[in-house]
Short mmCIF file of C-alpha atoms in Angstrom, two decimals:
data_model
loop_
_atom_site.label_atom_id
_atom_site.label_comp_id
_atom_site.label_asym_id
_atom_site.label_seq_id
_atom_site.Cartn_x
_atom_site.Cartn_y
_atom_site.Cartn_z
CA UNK A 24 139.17 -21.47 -48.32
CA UNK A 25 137.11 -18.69 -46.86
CA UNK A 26 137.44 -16.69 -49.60
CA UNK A 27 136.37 -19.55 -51.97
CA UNK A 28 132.75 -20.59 -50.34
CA UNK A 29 132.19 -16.59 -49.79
CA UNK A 30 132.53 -16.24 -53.27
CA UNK A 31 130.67 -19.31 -54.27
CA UNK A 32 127.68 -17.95 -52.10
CA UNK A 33 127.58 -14.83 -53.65
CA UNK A 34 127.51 -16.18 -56.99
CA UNK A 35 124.88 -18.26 -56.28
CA UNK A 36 123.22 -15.80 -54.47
CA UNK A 37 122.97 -13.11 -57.46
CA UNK A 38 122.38 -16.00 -60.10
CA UNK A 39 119.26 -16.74 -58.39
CA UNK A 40 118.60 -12.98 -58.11
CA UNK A 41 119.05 -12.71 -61.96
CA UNK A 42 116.75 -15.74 -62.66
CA UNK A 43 113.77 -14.72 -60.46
CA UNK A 44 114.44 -11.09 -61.97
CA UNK A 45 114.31 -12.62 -65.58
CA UNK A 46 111.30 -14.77 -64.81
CA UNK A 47 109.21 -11.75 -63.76
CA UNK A 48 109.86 -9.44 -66.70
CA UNK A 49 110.01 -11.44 -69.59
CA UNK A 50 113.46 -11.39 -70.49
CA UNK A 51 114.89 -13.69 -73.31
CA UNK A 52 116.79 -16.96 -72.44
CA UNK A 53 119.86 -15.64 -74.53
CA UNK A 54 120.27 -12.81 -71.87
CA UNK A 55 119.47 -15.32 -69.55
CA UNK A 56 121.85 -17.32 -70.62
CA UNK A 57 124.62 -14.09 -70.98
CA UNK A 58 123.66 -12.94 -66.88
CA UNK A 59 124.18 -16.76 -65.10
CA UNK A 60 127.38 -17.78 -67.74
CA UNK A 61 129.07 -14.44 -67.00
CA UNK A 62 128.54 -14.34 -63.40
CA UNK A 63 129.74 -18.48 -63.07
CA UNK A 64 132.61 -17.47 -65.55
CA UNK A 65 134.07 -14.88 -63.45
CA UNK A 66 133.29 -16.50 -60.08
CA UNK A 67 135.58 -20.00 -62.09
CA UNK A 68 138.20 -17.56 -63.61
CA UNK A 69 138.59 -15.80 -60.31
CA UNK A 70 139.39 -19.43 -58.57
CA UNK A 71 141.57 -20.42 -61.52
CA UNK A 72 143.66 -17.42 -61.38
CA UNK A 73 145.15 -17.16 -58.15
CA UNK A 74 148.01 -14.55 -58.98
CA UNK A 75 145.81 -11.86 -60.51
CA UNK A 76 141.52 -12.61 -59.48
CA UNK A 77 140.81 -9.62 -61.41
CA UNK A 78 141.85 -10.14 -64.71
CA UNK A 79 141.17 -14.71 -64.16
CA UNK A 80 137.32 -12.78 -63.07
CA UNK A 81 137.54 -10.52 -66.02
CA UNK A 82 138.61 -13.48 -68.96
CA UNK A 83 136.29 -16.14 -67.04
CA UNK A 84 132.84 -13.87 -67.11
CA UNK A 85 133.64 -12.83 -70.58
CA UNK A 86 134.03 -16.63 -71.83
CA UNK A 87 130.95 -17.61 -69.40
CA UNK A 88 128.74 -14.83 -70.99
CA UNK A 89 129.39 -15.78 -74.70
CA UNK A 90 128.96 -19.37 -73.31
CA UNK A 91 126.04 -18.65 -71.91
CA UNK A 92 124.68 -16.36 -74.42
CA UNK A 93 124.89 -19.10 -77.45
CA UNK A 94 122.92 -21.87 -75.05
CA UNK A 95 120.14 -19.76 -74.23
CA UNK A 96 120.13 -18.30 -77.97
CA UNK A 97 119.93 -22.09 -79.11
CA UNK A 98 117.14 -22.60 -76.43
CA UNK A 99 115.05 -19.21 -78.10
CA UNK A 100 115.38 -20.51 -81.49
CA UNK A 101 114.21 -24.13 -80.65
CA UNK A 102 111.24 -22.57 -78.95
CA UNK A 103 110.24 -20.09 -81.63
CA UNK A 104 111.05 -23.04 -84.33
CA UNK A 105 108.33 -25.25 -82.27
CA UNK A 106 105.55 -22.22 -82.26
CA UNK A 107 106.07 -21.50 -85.66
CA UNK A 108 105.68 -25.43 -86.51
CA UNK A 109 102.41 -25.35 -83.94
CA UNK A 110 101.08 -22.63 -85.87
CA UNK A 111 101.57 -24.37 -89.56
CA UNK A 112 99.87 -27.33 -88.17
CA UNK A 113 96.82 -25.16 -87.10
CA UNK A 114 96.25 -23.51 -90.47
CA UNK A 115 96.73 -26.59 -92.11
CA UNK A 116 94.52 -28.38 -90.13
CA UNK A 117 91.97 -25.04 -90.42
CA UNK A 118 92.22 -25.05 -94.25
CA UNK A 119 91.65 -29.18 -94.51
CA UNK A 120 88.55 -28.43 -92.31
CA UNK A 121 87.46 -25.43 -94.78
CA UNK A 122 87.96 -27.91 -97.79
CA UNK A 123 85.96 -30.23 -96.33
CA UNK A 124 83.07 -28.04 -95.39
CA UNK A 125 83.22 -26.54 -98.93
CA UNK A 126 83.17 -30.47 -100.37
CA UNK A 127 80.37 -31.06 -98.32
CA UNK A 128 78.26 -28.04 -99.12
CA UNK A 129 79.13 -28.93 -103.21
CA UNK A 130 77.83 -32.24 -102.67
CA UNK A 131 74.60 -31.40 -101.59
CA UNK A 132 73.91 -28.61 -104.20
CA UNK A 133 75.03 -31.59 -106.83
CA UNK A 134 72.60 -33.89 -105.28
CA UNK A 135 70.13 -31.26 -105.20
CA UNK A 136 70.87 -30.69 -108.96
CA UNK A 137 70.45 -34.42 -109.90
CA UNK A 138 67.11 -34.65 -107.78
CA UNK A 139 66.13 -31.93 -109.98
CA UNK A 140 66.87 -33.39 -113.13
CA UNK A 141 66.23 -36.77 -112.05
CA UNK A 142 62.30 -35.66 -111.29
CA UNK A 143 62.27 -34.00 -114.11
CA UNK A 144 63.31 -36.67 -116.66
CA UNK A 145 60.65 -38.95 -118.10
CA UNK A 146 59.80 -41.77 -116.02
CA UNK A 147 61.94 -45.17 -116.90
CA UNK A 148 59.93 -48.11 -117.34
CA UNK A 149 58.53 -50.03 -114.54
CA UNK A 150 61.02 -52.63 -113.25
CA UNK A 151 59.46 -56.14 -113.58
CA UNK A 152 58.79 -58.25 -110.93
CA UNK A 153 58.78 -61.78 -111.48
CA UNK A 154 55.69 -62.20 -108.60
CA UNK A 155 53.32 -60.18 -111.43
CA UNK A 156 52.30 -61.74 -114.42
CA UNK A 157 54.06 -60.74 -117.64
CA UNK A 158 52.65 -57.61 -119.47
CA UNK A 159 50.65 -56.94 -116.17
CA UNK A 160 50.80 -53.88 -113.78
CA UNK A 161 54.55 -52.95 -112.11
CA UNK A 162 53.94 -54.54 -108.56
CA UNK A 163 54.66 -52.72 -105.42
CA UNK A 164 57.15 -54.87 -104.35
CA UNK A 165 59.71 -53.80 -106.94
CA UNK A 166 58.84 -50.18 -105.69
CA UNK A 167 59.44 -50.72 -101.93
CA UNK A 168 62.25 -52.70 -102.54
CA UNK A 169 63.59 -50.78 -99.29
CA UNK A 170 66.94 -49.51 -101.80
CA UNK A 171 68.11 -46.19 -101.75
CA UNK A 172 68.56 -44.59 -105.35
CA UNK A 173 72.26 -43.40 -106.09
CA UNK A 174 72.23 -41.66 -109.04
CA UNK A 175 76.54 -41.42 -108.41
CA UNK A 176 77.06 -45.17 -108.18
CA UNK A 177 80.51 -46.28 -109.41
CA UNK A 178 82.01 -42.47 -108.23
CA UNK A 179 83.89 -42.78 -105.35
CA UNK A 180 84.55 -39.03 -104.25
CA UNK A 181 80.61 -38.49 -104.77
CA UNK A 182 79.16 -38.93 -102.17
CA UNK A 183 74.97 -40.36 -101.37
CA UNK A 184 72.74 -37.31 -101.20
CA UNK A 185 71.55 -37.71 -98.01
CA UNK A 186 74.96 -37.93 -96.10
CA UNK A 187 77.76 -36.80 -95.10
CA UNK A 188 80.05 -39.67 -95.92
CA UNK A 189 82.64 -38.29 -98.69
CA UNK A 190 84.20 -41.84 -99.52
CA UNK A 191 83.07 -45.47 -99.44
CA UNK A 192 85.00 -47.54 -97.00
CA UNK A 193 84.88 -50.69 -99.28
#
């Protein structure tokens, strides 16, 4: 029984050893994984084995290493599988913002283009007002009617010149 806690104590002993070790210079969890399953395997194959230790020690850390070597394998690829998923999610959310900024920036040259055109087109004929007299002078109510012109109306990805607001929420 002497024998049994010893050997417990040194495998706990060194398996702590080999995870502070692995902590400090980077090393993968496969190997890891390979170091602690290897050392528990031959400490458990050395207690199952009571007529020969050596070869129980021998078959156990070989088992415990390939044991040990496919968990922390599993644990590297689910780790690389989540940073390579973190990093689609960043260009995609880098190339939505890009398309955005380039929708913007083609709406306003648009809405520059139709305030061209638009003040460059013959005036339309004065909207009536039915506070003026017929055939008389377009009032100035009808003018300041406090509406803003939207040249677009009826397009819903245009958006009004003199925002930023791609689509109507109604």
């Amino acid at each position: 029984m002497k024998k049994v806690s010893l050997l417990l104590a040194l495998v706990m002993f060194f398996s702590t050893i080999a995870s502070s070790f692995a902590q400090d210079r980077k090393v993968s969890s496969s190997a890891k994984g390979a170091i602690i399953g290897g050392l528990g395997g031959a400490a458990a194959g050395a207690l199952i084995n009571k007529k020969n230790r050596v070869v129980g020690g021998a078959v156990g850390g070989a088992a415990g290493g390939g044991l040990g070597y496919a968990i922390g394998r599993n644990a590297d690829n689910k780790r690389r599988a989540e940073a390579a998923r973190v990093a689609a999610a960043r260009q995609a959310e880098a190339r939505r913002a890009a398309a955005y900024r380039t929708g913007i920036a083609q709406g306003r040259s648009q809405a520059a283009a139709r305030a061209a055109s638009v003040a460059a087109a013959p005036a339309a004929p004065a909207m009536m007002s039915s506070f003026s007299a017929p055939g008389a002078a377009p009032a100035s109510l009808a003018m300041s009617s406090a509406y803003l012109p939207n040249t677009a109306y009826g397009a819903r990805d245009e958006a009004y010149p003199t925002s930023e607001v791609r689509r109507k929420s109604w």
